[in-house]
PDB file of C-alpha atoms in Angstrom:
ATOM      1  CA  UNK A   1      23.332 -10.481  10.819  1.00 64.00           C
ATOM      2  CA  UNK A   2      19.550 -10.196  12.090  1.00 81.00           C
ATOM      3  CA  UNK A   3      17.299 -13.270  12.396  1.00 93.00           C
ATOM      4  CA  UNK A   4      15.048 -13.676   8.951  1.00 95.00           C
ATOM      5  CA  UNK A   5      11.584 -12.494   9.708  1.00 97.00           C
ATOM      6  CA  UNK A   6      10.136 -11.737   6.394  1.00 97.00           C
ATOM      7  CA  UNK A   7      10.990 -14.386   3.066  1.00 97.00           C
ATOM      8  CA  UNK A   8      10.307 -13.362  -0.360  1.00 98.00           C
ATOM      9  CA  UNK A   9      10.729 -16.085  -3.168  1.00 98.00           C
ATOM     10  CA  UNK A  10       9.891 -15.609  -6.247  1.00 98.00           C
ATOM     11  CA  UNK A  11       7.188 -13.347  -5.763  1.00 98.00           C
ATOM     12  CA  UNK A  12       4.677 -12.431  -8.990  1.00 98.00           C
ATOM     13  CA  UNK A  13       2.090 -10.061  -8.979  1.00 98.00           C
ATOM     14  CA  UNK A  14       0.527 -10.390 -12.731  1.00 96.00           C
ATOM     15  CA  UNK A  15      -2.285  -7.978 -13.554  1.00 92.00           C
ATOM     16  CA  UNK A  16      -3.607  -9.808 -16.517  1.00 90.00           C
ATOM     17  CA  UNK A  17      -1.044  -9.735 -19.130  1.00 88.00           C
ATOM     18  CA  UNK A  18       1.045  -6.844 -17.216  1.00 93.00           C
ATOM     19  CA  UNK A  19       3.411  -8.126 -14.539  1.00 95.00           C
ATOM     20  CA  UNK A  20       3.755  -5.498 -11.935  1.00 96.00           C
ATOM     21  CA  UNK A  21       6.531  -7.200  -9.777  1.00 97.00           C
ATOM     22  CA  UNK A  22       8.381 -10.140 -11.122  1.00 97.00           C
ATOM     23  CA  UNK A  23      10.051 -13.139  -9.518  1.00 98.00           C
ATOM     24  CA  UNK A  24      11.320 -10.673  -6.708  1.00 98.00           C
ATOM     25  CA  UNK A  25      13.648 -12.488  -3.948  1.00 98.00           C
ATOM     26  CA  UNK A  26      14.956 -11.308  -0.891  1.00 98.00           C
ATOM     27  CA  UNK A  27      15.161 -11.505   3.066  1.00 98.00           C
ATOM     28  CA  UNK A  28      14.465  -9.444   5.549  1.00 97.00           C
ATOM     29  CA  UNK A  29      15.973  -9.539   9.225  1.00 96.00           C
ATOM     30  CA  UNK A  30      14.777  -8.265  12.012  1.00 96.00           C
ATOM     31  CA  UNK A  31      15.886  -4.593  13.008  1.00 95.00           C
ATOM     32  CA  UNK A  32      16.866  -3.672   9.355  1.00 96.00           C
ATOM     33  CA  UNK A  33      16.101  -0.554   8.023  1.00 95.00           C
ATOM     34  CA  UNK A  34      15.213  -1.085   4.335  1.00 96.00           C
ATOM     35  CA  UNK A  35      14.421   2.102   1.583  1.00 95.00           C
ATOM     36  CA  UNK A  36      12.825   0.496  -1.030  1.00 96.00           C
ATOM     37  CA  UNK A  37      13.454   2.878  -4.427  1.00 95.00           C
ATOM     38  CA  UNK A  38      12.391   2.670  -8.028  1.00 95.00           C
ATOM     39  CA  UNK A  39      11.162   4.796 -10.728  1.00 93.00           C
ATOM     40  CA  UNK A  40       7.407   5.562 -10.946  1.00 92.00           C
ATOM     41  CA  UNK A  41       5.324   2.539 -11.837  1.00 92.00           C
ATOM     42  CA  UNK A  42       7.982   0.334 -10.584  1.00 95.00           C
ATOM     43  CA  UNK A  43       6.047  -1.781  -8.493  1.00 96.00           C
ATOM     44  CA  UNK A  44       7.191  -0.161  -4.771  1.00 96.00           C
ATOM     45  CA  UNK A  45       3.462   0.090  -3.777  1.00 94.00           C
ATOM     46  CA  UNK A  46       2.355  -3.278  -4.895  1.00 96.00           C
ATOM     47  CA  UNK A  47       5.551  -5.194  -3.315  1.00 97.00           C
ATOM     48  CA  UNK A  48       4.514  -3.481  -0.086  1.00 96.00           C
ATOM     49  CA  UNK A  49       0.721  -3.973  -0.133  1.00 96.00           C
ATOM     50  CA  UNK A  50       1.778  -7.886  -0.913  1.00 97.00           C
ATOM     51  CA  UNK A  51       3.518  -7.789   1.741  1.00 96.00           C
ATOM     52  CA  UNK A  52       0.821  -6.973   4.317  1.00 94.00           C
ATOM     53  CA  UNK A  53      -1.437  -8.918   2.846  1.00 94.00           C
ATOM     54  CA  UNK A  54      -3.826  -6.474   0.756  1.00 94.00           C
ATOM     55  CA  UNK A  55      -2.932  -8.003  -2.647  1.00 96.00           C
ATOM     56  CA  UNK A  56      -2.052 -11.512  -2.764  1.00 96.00           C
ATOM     57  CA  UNK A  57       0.905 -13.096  -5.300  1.00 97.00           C
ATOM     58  CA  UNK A  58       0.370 -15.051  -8.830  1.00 97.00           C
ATOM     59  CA  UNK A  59       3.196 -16.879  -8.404  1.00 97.00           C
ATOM     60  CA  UNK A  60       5.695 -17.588  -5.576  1.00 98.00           C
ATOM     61  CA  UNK A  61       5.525 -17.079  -1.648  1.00 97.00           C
ATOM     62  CA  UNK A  62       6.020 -14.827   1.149  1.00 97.00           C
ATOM     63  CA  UNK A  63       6.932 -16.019   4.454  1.00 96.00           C
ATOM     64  CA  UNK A  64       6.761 -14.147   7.563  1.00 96.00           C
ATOM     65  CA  UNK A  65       7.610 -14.944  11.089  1.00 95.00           C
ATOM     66  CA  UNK A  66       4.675 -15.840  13.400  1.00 93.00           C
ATOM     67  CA  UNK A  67       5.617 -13.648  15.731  1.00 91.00           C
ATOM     68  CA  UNK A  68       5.572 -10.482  13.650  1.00 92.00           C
ATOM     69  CA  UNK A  69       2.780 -11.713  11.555  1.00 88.00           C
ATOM     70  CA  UNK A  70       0.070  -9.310  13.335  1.00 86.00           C
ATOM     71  CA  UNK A  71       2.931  -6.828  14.742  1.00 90.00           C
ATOM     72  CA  UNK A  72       2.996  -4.900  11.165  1.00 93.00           C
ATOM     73  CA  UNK A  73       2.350  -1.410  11.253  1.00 91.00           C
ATOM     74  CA  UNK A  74       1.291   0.301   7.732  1.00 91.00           C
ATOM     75  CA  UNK A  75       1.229   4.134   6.639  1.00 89.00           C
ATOM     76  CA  UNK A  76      -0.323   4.182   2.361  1.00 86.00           C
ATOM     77  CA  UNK A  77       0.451   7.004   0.625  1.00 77.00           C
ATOM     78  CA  UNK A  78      -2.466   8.571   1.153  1.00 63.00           C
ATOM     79  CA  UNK A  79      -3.904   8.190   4.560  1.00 56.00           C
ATOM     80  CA  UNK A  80      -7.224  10.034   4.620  1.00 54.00           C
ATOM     81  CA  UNK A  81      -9.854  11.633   1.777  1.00 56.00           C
ATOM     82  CA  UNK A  82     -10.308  15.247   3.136  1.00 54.00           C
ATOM     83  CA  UNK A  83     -13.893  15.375   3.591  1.00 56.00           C
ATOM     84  CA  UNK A  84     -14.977  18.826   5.183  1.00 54.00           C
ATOM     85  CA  UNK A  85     -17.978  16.630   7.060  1.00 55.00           C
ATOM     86  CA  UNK A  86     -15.887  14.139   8.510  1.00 67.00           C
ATOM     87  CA  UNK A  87     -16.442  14.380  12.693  1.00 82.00           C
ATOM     88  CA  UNK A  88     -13.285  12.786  14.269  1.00 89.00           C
ATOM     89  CA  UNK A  89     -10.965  14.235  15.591  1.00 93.00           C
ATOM     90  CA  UNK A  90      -7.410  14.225  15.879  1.00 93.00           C
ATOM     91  CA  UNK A  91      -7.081  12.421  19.510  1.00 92.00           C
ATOM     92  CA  UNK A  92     -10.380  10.129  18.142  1.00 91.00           C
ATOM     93  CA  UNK A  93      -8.425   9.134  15.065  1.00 90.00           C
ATOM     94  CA  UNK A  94      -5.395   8.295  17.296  1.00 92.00           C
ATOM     95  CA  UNK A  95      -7.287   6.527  19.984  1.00 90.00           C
ATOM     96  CA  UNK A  96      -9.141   4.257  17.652  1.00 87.00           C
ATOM     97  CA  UNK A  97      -5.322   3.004  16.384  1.00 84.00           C
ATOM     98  CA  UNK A  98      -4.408   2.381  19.998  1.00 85.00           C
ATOM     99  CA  UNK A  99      -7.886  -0.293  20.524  1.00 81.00           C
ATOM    100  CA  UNK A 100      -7.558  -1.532  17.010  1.00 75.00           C
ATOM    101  CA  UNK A 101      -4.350  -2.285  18.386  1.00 70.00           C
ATOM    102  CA  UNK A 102      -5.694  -3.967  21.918  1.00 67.00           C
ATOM    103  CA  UNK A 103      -6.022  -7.948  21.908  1.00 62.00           C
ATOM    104  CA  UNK A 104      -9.160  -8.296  24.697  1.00 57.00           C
ATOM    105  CA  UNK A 105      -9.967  -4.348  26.341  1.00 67.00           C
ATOM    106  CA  UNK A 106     -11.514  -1.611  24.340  1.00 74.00           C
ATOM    107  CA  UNK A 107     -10.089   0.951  26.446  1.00 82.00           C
ATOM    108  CA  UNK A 108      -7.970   3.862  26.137  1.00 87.00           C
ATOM    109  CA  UNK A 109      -5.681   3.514  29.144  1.00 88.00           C
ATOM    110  CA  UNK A 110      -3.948   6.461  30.785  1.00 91.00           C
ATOM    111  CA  UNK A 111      -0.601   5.099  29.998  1.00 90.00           C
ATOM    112  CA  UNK A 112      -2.282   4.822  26.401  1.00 89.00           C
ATOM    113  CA  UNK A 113      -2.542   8.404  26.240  1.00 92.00           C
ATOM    114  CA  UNK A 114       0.220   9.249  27.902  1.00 93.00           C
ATOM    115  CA  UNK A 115       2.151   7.696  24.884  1.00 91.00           C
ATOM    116  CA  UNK A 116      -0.020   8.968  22.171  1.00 93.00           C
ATOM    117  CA  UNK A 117       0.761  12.582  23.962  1.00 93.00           C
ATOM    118  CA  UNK A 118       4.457  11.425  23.811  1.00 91.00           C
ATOM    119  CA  UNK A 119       4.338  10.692  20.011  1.00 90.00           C
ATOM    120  CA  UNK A 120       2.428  14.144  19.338  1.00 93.00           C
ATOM    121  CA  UNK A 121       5.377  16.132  21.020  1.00 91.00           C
ATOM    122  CA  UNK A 122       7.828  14.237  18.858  1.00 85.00           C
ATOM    123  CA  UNK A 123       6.038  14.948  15.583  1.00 85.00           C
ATOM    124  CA  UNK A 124       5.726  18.769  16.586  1.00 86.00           C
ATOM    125  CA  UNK A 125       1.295  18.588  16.593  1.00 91.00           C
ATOM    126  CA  UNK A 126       0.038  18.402  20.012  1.00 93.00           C
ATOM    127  CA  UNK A 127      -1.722  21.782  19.839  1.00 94.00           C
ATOM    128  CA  UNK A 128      -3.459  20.022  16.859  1.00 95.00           C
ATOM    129  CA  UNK A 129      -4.954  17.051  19.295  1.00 94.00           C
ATOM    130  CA  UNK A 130      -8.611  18.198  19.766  1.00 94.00           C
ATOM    131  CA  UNK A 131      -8.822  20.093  16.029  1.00 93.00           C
ATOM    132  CA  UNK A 132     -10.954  18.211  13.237  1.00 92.00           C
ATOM    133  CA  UNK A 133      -8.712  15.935  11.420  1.00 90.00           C
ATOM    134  CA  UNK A 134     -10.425  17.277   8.075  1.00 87.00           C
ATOM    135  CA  UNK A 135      -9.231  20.754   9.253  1.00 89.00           C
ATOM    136  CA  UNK A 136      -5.743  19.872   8.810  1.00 89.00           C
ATOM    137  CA  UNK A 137      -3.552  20.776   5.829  1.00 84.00           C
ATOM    138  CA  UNK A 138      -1.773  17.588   3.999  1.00 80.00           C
ATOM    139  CA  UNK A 139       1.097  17.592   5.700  1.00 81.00           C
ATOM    140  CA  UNK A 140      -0.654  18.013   9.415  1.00 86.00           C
ATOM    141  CA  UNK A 141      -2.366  15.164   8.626  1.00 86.00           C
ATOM    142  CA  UNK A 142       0.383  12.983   7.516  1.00 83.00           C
ATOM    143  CA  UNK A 143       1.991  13.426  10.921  1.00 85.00           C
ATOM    144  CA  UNK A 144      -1.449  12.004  13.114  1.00 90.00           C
ATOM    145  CA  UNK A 145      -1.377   9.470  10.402  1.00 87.00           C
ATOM    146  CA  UNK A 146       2.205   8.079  10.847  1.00 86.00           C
ATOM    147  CA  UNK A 147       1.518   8.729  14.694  1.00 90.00           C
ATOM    148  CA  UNK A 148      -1.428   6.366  14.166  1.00 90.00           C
ATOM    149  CA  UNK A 149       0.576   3.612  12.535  1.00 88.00           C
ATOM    150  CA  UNK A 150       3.131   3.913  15.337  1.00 88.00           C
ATOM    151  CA  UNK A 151       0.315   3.730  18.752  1.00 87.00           C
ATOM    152  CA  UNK A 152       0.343  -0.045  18.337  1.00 81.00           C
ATOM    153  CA  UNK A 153       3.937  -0.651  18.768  1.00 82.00           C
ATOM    154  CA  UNK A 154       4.095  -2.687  15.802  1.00 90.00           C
ATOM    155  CA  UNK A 155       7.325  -4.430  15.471  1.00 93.00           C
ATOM    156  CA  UNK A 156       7.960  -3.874  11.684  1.00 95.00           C
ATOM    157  CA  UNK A 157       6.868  -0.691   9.990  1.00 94.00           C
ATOM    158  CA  UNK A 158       5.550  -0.221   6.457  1.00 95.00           C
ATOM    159  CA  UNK A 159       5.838   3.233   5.150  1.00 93.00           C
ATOM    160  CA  UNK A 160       4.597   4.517   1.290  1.00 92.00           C
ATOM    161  CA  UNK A 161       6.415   7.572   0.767  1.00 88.00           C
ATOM    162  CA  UNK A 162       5.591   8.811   3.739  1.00 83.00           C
ATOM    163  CA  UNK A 163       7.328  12.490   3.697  1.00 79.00           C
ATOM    164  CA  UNK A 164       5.395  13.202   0.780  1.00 76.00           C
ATOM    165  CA  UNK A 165       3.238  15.809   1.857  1.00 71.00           C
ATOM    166  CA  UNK A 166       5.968  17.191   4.623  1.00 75.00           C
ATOM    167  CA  UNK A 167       7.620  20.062   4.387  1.00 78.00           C
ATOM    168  CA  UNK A 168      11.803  20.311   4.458  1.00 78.00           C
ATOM    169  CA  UNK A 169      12.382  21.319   7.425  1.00 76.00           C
ATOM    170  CA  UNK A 170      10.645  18.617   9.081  1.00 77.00           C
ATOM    171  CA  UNK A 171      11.350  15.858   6.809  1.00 80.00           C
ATOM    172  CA  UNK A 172      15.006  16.038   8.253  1.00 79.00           C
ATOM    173  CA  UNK A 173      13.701  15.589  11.759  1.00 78.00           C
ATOM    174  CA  UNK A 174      10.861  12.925  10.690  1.00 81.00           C
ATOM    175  CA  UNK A 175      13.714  10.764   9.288  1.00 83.00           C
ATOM    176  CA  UNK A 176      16.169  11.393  12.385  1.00 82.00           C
ATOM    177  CA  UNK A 177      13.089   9.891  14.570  1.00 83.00           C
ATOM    178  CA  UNK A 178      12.704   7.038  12.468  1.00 86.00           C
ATOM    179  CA  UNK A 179      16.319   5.949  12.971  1.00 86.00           C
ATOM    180  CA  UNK A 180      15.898   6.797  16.329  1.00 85.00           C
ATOM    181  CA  UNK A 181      12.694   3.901  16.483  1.00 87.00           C
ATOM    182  CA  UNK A 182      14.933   1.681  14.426  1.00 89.00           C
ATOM    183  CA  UNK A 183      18.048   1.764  16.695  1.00 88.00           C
ATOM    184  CA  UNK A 184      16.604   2.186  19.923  1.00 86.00           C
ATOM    185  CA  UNK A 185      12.975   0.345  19.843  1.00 86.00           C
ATOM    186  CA  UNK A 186      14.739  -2.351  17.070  1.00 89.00           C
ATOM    187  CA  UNK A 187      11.958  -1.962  14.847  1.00 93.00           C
ATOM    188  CA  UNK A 188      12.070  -3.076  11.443  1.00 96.00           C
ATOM    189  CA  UNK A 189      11.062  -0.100   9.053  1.00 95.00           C
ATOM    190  CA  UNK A 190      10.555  -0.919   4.991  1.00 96.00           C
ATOM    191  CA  UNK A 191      10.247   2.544   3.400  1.00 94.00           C
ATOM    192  CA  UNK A 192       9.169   3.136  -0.084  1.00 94.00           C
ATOM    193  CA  UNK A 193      11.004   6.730  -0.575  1.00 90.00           C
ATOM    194  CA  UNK A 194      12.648   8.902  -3.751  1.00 83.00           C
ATOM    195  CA  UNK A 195      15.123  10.530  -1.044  1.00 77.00           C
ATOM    196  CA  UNK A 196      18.183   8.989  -0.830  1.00 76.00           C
ATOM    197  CA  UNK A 197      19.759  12.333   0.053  1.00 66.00           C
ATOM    198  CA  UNK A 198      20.282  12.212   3.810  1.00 67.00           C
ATOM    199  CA  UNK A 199      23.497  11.009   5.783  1.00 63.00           C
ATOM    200  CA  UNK A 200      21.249   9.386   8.378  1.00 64.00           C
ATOM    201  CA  UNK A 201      20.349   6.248   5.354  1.00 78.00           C
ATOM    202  CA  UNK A 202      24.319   5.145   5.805  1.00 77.00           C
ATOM    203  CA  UNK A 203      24.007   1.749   7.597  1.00 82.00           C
ATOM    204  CA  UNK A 204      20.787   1.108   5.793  1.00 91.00           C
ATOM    205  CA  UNK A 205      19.538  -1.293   3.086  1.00 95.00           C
ATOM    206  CA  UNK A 206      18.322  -0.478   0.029  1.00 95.00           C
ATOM    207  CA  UNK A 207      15.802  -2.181  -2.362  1.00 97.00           C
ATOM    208  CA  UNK A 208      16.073  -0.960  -5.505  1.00 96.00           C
ATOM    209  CA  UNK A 209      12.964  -2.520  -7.945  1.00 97.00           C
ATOM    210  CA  UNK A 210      11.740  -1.573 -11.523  1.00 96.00           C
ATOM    211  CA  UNK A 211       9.486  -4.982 -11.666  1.00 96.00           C
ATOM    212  CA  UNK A 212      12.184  -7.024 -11.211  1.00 97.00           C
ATOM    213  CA  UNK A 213      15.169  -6.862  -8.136  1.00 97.00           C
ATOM    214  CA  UNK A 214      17.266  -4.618  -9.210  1.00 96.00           C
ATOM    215  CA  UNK A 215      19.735  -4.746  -6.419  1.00 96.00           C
ATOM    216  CA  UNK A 216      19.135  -4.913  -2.159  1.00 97.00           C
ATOM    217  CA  UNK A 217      22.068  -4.828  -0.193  1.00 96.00           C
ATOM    218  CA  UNK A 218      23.312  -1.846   1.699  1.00 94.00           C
ATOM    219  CA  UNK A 219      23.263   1.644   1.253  1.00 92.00           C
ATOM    220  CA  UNK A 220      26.754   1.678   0.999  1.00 90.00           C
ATOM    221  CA  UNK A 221      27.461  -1.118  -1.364  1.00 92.00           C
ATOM    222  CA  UNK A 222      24.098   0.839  -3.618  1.00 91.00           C
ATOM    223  CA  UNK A 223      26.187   4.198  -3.448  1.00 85.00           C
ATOM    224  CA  UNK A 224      29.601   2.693  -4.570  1.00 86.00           C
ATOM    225  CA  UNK A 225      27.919   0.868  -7.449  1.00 84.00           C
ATOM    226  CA  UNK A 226      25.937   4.075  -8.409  1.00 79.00           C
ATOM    227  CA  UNK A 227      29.011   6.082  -8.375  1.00 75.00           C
ATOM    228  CA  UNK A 228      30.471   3.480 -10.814  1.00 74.00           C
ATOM    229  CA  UNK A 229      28.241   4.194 -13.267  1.00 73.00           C
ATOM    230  CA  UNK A 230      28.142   7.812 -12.778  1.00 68.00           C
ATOM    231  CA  UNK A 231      24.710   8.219 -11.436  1.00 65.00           C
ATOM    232  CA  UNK A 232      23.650  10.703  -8.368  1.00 57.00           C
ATOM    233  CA  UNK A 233      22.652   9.289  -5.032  1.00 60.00           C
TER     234      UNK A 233
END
């Protein structure tokens, strides 16, 4: 077992009269990989948005290790408005996640861009770097956009549904890389998906919610009780 670096207990989020997560409880340790699943409206995006901080709960606390606290890397579902006058580019959109990311030096540093280059190669869009970002197709710029959540190194990444706008072939490859980060770089990935289809989620942990906790445990304890009641995983 990891060491606990995120606490949930009891955690409400009441809009008004409508409760959009309900006394939701679990733990998270560091290195897990966790797919958090649930029907539409289930309350994925608002358990992960509490969870960074952008909406804060009615009712119970969340607890996260001091440590990780500013180490949180976070992709939304969607990243960027497509304005045809937006100016930035592709490496200026990248480059501003690396300083955001800097404690005292507002500097891109070679080694800085030697990385960012790195990341580019792995999500297949180098030949993008100096293009508009508002040039881009969807999917295009869902790649800079999980490259930009991953130039800070954060040590636990938040992802909303992140293959969304990718096509299949690369999906299979995106998700192969994200192990990859997991395993090799130990960092802690929560990611709010409808694809439980691919081999590579065996050894993961799965948090299913519809308001309430449904079930978390692991992906193989989720796919023996879903084959018990005759569902498809």
């Amino acid at each position: 077992m990891g060491k606990p670096i995120i606490e949930f207990d009891k955690v409400t989020v009441r809009y008004q009269k409508y409760e959009a997560i309900k006394d939701v409880t679990f733990t998270v340790e560091d290195g897990d990989f966790i797919n958090i699943i649930g029907p539409n409206g289930s309350g994925k995006t608002t358990l992960i948005k509490t969870l960074i901080g952008l909406i804060k709960p009615t009712d119970g606390t969340i607890l996260i290790e001091d440590f990780f606290a500013n180490k949180i890397g976070y992709l939304p579902q969607k990243s960027f408005d497509n304005d045809a006058s937006f100016p930035a580019t592709v490496e200026e959109i990248l480059y501003t996640g690396v300083v955001q990311s800097h404690k005292a030096s507002r500097y891109v540093t070679k080694s800085d861009k030697a990385f960012v280059d790195q990341l580019l190669d792995k999500m297949e869009v180098k030949h993008l770097k100096k293009q508009l970002i508002s040039s881009l197709s969807g999917g295009q710029q869902q790649r800079i956009f999980i490259i930009r959540a991953l130039v800070s190194s954060p040590r636990i990444l938040v992802l909303d549904e992140p293959t969304s706008a990718l096509d299949p072939e690369f999906r299979k490859s995106f998700y192969q890389l994200l192990k990859k980060i997991n395993l090799l770089d130990n960092m802690t990935i929560l990611n709010v998906t409808h694809d439980l289809s691919d081999e590579f989620k065996k050894g993961s942990k799965i948090l299913h919610i519809d308001q309430t906790l449904r079930f978390f445990g692991s992906y193989e304890e989720y796919r023996l009780k879903s084959k018990e009641r005759g569902s498809h995983v």
